[in-house]
Short mmCIF file of C-alpha atoms in Angstrom, two decimals:
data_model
loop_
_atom_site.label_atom_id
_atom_site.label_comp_id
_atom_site.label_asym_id
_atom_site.label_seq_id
_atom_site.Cartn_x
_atom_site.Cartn_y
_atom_site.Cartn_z
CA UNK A 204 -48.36 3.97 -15.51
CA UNK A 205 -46.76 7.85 -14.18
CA UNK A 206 -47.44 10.34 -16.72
CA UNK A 207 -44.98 12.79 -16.47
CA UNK A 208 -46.72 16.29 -17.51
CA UNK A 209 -43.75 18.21 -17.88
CA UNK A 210 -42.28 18.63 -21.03
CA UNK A 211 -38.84 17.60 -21.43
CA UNK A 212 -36.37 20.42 -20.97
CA UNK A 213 -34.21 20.71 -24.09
CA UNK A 214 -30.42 21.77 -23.11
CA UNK A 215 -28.93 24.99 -24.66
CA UNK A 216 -25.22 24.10 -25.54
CA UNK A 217 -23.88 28.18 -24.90
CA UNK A 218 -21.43 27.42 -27.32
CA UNK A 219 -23.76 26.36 -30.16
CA UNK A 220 -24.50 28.67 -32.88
CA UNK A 221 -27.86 31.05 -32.13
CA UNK A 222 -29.66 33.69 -34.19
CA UNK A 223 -29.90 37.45 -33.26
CA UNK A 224 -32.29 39.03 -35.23
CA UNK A 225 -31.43 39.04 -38.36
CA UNK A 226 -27.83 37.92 -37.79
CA UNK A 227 -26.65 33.89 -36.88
CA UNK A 228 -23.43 34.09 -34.15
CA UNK A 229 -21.18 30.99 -33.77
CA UNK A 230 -21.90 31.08 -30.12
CA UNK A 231 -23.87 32.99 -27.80
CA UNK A 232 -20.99 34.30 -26.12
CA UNK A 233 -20.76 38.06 -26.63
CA UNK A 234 -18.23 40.18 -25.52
CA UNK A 235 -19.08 42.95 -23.08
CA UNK A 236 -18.60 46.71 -23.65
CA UNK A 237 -15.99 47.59 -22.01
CA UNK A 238 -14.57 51.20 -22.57
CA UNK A 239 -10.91 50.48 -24.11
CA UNK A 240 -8.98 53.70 -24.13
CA UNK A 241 -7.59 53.59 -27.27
CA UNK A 242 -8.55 55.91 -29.57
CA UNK A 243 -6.55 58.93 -28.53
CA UNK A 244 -7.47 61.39 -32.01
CA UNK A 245 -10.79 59.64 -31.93
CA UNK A 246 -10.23 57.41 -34.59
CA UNK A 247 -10.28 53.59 -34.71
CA UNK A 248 -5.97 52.49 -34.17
CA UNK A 249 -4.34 49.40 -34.82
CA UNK A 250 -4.29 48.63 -30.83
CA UNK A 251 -8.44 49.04 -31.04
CA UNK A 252 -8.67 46.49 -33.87
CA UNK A 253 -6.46 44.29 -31.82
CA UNK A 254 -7.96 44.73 -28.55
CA UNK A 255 -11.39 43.42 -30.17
CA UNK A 256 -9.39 40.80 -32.75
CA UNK A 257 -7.85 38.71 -29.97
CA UNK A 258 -11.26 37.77 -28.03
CA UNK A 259 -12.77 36.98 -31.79
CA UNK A 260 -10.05 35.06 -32.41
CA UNK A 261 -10.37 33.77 -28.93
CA UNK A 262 -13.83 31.98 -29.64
CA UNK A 263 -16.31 34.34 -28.55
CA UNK A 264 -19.47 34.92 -31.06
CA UNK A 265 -19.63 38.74 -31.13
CA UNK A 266 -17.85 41.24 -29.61
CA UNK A 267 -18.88 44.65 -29.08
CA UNK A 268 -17.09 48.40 -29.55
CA UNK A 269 -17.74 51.25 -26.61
CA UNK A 270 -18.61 53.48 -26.80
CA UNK A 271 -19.34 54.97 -29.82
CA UNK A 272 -20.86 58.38 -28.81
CA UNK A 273 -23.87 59.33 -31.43
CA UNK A 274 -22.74 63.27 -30.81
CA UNK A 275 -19.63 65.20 -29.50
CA UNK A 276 -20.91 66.80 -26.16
CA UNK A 277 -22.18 62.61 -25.64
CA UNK A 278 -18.52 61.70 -24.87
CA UNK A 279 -17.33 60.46 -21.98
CA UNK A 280 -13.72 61.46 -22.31
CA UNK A 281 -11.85 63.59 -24.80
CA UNK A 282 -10.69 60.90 -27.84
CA UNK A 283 -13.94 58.75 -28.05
CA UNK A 284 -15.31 57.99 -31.44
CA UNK A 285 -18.03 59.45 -32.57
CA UNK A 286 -19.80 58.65 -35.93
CA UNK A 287 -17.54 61.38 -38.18
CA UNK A 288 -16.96 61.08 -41.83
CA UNK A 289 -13.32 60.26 -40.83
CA UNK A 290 -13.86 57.73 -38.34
CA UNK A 291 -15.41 55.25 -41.22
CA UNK A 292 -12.49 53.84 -43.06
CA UNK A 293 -10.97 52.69 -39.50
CA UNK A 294 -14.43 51.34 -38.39
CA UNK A 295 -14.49 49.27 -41.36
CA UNK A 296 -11.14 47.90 -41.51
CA UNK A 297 -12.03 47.20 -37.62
CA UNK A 298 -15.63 45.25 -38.41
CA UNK A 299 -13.20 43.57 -41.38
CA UNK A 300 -10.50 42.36 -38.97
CA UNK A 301 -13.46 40.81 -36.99
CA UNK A 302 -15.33 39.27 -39.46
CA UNK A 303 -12.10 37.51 -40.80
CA UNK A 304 -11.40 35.80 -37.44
CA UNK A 305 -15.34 34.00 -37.91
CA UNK A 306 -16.32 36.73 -35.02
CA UNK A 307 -19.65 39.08 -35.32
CA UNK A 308 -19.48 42.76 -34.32
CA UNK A 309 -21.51 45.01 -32.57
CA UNK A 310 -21.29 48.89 -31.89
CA UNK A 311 -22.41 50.35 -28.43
CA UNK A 312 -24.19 53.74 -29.24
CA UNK A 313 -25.41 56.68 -26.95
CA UNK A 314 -25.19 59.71 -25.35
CA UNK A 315 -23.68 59.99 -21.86
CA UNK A 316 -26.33 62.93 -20.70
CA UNK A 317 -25.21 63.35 -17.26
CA UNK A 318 -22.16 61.09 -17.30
CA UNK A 319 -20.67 63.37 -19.97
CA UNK A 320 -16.98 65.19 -19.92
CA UNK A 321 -17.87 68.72 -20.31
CA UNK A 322 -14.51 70.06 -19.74
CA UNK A 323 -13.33 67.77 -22.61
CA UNK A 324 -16.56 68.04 -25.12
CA UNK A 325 -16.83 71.52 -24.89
CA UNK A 326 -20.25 71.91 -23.88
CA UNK A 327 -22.52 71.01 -20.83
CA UNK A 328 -23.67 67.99 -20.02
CA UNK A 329 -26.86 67.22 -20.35
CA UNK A 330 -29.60 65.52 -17.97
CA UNK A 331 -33.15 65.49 -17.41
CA UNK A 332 -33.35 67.68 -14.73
CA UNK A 333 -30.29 70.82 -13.61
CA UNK A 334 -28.15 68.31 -10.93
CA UNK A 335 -24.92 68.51 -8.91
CA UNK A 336 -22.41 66.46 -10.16
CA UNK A 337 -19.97 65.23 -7.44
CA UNK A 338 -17.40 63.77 -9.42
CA UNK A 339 -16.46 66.77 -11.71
CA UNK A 340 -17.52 69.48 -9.62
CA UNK A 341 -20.26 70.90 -11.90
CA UNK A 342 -23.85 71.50 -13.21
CA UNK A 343 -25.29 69.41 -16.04
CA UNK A 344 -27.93 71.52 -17.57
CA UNK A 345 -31.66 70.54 -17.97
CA UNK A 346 -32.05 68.76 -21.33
CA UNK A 347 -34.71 70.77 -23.43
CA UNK A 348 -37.07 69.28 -26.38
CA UNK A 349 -34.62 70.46 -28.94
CA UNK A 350 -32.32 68.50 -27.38
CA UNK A 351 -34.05 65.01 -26.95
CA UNK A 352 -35.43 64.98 -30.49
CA UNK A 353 -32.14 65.88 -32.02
CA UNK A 354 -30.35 63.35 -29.78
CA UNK A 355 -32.76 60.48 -30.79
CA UNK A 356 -31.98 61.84 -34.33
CA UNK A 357 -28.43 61.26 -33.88
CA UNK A 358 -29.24 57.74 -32.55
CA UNK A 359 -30.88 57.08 -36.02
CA UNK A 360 -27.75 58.43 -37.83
CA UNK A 361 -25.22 56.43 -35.83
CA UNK A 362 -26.76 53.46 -36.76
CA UNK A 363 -27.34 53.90 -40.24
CA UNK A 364 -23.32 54.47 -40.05
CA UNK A 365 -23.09 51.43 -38.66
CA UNK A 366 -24.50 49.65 -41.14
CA UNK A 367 -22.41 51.54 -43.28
CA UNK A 368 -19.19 50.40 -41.48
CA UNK A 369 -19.93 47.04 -41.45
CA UNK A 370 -21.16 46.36 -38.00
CA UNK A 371 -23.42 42.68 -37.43
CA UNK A 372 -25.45 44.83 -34.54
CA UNK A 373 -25.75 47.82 -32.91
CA UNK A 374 -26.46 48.39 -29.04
CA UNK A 375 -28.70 51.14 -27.28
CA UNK A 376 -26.94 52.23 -23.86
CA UNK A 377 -30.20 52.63 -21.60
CA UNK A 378 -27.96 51.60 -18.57
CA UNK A 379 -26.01 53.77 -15.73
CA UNK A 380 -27.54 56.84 -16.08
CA UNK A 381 -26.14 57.46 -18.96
CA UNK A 382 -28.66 59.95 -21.10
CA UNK A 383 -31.60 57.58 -21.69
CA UNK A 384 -31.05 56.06 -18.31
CA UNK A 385 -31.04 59.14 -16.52
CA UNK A 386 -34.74 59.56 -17.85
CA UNK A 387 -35.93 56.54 -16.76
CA UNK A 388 -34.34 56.93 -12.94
CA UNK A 389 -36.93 59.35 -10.88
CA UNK A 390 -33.47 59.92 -8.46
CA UNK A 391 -32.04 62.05 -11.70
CA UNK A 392 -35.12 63.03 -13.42
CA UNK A 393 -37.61 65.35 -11.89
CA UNK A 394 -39.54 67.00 -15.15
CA UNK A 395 -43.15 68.14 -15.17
CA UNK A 396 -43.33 67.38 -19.11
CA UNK A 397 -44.07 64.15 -21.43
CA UNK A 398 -40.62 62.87 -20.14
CA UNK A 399 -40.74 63.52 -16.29
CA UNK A 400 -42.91 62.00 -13.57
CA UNK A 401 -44.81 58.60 -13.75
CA UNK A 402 -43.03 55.21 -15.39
CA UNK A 403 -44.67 55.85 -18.27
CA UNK A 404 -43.46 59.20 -19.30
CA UNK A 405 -39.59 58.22 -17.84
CA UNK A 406 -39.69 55.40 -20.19
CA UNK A 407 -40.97 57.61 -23.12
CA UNK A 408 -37.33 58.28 -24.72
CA UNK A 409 -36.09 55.06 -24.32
CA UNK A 410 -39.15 53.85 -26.51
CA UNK A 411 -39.27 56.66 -28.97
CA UNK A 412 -35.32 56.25 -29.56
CA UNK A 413 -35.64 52.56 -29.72
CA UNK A 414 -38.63 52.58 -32.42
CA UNK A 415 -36.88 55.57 -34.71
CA UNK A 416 -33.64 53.18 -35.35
CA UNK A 417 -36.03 50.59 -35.82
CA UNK A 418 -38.11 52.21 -38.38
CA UNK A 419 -35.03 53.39 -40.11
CA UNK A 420 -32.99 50.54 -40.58
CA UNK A 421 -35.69 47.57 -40.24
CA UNK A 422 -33.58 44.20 -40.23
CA UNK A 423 -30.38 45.08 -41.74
CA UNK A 424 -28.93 45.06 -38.53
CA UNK A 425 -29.37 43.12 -35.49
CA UNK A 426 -30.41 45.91 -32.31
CA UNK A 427 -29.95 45.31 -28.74
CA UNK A 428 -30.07 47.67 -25.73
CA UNK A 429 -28.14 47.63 -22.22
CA UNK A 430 -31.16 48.36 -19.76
CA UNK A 431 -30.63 48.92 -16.49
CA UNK A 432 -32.42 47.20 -14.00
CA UNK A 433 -31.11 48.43 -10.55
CA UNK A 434 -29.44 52.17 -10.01
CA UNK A 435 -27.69 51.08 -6.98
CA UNK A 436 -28.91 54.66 -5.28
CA UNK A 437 -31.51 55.25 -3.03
CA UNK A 438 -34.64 56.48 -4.97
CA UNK A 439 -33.18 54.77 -8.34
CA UNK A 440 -34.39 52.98 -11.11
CA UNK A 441 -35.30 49.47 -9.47
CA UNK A 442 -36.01 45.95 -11.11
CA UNK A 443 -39.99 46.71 -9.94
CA UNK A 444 -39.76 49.31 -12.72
CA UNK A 445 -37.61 47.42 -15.22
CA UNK A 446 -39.71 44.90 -15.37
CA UNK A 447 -42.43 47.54 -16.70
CA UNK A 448 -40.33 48.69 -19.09
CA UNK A 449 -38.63 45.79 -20.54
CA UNK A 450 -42.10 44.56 -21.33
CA UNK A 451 -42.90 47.72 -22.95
CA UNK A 452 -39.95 47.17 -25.07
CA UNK A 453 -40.91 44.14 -25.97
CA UNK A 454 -44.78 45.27 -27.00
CA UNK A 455 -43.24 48.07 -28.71
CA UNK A 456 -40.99 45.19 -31.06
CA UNK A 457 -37.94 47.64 -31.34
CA UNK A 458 -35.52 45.38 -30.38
CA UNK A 459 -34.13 41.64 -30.98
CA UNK A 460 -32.84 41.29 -27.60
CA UNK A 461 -32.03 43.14 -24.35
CA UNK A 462 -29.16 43.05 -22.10
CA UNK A 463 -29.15 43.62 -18.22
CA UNK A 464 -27.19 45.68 -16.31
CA UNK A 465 -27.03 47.99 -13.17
CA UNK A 466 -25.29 50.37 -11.06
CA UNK A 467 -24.81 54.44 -12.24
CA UNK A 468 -21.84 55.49 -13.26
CA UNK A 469 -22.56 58.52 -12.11
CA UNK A 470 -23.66 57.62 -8.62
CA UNK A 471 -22.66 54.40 -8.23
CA UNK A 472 -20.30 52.63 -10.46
CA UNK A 473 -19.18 50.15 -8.92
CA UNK A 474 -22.52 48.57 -8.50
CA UNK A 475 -21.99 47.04 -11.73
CA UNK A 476 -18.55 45.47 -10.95
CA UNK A 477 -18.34 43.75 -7.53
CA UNK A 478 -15.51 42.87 -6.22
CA UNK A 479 -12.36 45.17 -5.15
CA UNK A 480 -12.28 49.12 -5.21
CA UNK A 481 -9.30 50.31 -6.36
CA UNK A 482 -8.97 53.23 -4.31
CA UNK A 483 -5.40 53.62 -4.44
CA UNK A 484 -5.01 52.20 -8.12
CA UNK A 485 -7.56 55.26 -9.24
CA UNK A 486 -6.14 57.43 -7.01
CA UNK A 487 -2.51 57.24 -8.85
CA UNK A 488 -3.76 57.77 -11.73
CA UNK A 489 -5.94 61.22 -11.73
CA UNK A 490 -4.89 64.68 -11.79
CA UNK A 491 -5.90 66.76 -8.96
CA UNK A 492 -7.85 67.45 -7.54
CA UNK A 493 -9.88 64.46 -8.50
CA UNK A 494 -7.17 62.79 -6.73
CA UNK A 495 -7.27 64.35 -3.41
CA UNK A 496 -11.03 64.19 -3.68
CA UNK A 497 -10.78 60.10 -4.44
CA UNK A 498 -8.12 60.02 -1.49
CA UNK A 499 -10.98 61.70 1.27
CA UNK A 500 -14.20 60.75 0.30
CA UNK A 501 -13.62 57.66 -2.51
CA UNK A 502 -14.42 55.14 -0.37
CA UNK A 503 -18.05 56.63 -0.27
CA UNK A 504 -18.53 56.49 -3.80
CA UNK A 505 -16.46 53.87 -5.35
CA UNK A 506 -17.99 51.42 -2.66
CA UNK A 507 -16.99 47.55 -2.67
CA UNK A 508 -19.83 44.66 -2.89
CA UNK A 509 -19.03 41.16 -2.55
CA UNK A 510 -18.37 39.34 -5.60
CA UNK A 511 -20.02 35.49 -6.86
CA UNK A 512 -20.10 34.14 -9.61
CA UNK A 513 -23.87 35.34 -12.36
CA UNK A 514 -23.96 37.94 -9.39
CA UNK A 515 -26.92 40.02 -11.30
CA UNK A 516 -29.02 36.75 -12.11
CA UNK A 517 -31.39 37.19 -9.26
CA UNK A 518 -32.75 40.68 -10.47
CA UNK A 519 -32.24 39.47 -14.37
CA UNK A 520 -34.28 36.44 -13.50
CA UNK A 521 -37.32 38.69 -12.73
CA UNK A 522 -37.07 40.15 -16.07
CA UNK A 523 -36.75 36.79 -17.85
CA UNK A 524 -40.23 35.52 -15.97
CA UNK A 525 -41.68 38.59 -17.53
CA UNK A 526 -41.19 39.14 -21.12
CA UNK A 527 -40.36 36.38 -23.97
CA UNK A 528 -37.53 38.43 -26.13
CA UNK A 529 -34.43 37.25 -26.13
CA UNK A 530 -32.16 38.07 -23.02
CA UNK A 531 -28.27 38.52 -22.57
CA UNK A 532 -27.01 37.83 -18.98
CA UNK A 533 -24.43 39.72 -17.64
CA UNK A 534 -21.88 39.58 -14.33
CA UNK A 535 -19.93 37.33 -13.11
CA UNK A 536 -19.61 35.05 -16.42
CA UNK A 537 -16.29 32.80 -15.83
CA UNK A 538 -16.44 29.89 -17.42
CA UNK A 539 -18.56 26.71 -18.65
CA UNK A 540 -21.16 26.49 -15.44
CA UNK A 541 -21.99 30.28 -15.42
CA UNK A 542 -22.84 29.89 -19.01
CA UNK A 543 -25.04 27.27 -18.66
CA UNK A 544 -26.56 28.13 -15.67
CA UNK A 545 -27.67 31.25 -18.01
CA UNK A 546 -28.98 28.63 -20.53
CA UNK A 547 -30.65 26.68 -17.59
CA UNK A 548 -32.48 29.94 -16.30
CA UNK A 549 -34.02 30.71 -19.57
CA UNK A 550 -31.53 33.33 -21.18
CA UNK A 551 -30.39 33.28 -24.87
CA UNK A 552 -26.97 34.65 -24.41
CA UNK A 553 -24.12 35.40 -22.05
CA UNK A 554 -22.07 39.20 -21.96
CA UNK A 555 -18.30 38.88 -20.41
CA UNK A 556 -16.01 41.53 -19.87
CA UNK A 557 -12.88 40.90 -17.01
CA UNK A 558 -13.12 37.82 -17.69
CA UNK A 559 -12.31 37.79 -21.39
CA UNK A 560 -9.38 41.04 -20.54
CA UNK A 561 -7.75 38.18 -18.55
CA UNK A 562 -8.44 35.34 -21.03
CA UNK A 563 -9.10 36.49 -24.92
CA UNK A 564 -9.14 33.03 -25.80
CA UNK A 565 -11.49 32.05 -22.54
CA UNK A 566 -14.43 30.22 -25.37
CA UNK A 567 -11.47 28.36 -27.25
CA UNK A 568 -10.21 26.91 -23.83
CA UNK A 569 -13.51 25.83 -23.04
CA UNK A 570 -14.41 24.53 -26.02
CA UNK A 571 -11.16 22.20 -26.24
CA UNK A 572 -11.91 21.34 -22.78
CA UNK A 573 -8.53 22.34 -21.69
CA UNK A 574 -9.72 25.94 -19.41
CA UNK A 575 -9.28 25.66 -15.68
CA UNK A 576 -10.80 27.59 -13.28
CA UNK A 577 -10.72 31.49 -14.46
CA UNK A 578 -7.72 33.68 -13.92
CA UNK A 579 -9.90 36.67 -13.13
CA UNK A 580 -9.72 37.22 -9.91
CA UNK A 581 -12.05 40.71 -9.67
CA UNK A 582 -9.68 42.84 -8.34
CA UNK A 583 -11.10 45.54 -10.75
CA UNK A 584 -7.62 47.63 -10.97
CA UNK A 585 -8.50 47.23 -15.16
CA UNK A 586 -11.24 49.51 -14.26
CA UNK A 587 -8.28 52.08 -13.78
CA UNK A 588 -6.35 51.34 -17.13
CA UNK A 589 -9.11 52.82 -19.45
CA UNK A 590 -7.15 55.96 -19.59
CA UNK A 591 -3.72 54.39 -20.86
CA UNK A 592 -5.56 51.37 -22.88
CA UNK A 593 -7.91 48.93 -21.30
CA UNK A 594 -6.15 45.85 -20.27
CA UNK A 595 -5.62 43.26 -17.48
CA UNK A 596 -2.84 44.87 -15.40
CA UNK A 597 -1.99 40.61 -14.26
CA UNK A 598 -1.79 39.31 -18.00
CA UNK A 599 1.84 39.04 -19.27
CA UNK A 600 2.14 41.67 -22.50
#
């Protein structure tokens, strides 16, 4: 008789329901962050609502708001939402226009540090350590003490607003160098205090922010954070070191599930993306002299990488042999075998983004059985649409 010693492996249908912390979604499908452009006064507009309605609608299990900045001078660009007393009604008829259409919700939360629009916010952008930045032409100043404990506070207060508003979850942005990322990347942080130098102190702020929204809102709200796990820059933030830190996380119990991601937006964004640069697309569509800058030397920064499909699995599946927490993969999710390919390598849920700006209803179509292959064909010229309105420049209106 053959005794077979390994267990059976039980299948994860993707498009079976699944519980987030405290939440249950439909599906594990979530839809990505992806920055939409359209919230010109900085309050929540009918085309916002409908920009997140039509991939709820569309199937997917959650989808997810960005970025919600937890402070003015964390803003991106002029016109993003931050957590104001006049910004709630609109958030709340958004989560309600969601939640009608059987979808969860989540809110993306942080503070751009380094990646911030000065010119716009009014103030300096902040970073661990007094850098160069190349795309705007400036200094961001050396964060102080002040300014990490009352930026962790404002962490705490954006997501008791979200609760407020209605949101299912909230998530941390620990990825591209944003603020908390910046910490944890020895290329952008060079301190000599608590929060510079070894792994350990890098990864201090991510863990103190992550615990303080934990302790104040316990489980009435399901919290995830985008962690980086490559840079994309020489001297980064590597998957050696994210490994550390995701386990870390998990010890610490802040967080009901983390998602991966990589590449620095202020370095190298397009890292993240793969596929086409847009050179010319971007180009057309920024004032000088950003635009003569893109036209000499964009090719250096907004640098192309061949494009497949689950394209960050192989650093993500270090992660997922490390800790036991629930995992969201990211990149390159186009259809039915990505997904469960993401279920076959161990993770809980999938993030899309391009994908679902080509196809809202990309989960419907698969679930009827009736999607071909995916329209998306990662040409990335959405990427330069974020400042009219996020959209697929190939779907009909």
């Amino acid at each position: 008789m053959t005794i077979d010693l390994d267990p059976p492996t039980v299948k994860v249908d993707p498009l079976g329901p699944a519980k987030l912390g405290p939440i249950t979604l439909r599906n594990r499908v979530i839809k990505a962050a992806t920055y939409e452009g359209l919230t010109p006064k900085g309050l929540v507009t009918d085309e916002l609502i409908e920009f997140h309605r039509q991939p709820a609608a569309g199937g997917v299990g959650m989808t997810t708001v960005a970025y919600c900045a937890v402070a003015a001078d964390g803003r991106t660009a002029p016109g993003q939402i931050t957590w104001r007393d006049d910004a709630m009604p609109g958030l709340r008829k958004l989560t309600d226009a969601i939640h009608a259409e059987g979808a969860a919700v989540s809110a993306q939360i942080g503070h751009a540090g380094p990646v911030a629009g000065a010119k716009y916010n009014g103030a300096p952008a902040l970073a661990p350590s007094t850098q160069f930045r190349l795309t705007t032409q400036t200094l961001a100043r050396a964060a102080t003490v002040a300014d990490i404990e009352r930026i962790t506070a404002q962490h705490v207060d954006a997501s008791k607003r979200a609760i407020e508003a209605g949101f299912d979850a909230i998530e941390l942005h620990f990825g591209h160098n944003y603020f908390i990322s910046s910490f944890l990347s020895p290329r952008t942080n060079r301190r000599k205090d608590r929060y510079g130098g070894s792994l350990e102190n890098r990864a201090r702020l991510a863990r103190e922010t992550a615990r303080a929204v934990r302790d104040a809102v316990g489980d009435r709200i399901a919290i995830l954070a985008k962690l980086n796990m490559d840079d994309g820059v020489a001297g980064g933030f590597w998957v050696d070191e994210a490994i550390q830190v995701a386990q870390w996380l998990e010890q610490d119990g802040s967080l009901d599930a983390l998602e991966l991601t990589a590449g620095s937006s202020l370095l190298n964004p397009m890292y993240l993306f793969k596929g086409d640069a847009p050179l010319r697309e971007f180009a057309a569509v920024m004032p000088q002299p950003t635009k003569l800058g893109i036209q000499l030397v964009g090719k250096h920064f907004l640098r192309e990488y061949p494009y497949r499909d689950a394209y960050l699995l192989d650093d993500a599946r270090q992660i997922r042999a490390a800790v036991t927490m629930p995992l969201v993969l990211l990149g390159g999710i186009t259809g039915k075998a990505s997904m469960d390919l993401a279920m076959e390598e161990g993770f809980q849920f999938v993030a899309i983004a391009r994908a679902l700006l080509r196809e809202p209803d990309l989960v419907n179509r698969i679930t009827a059985e009736t999607h071909r292959p995916g329209l998306c064909n990662h040409c990335n010229k959405c990427m330069t649409a974020i400042y009219g309105g996020t959209h697929c420049v190939l779907r009909k209106p």
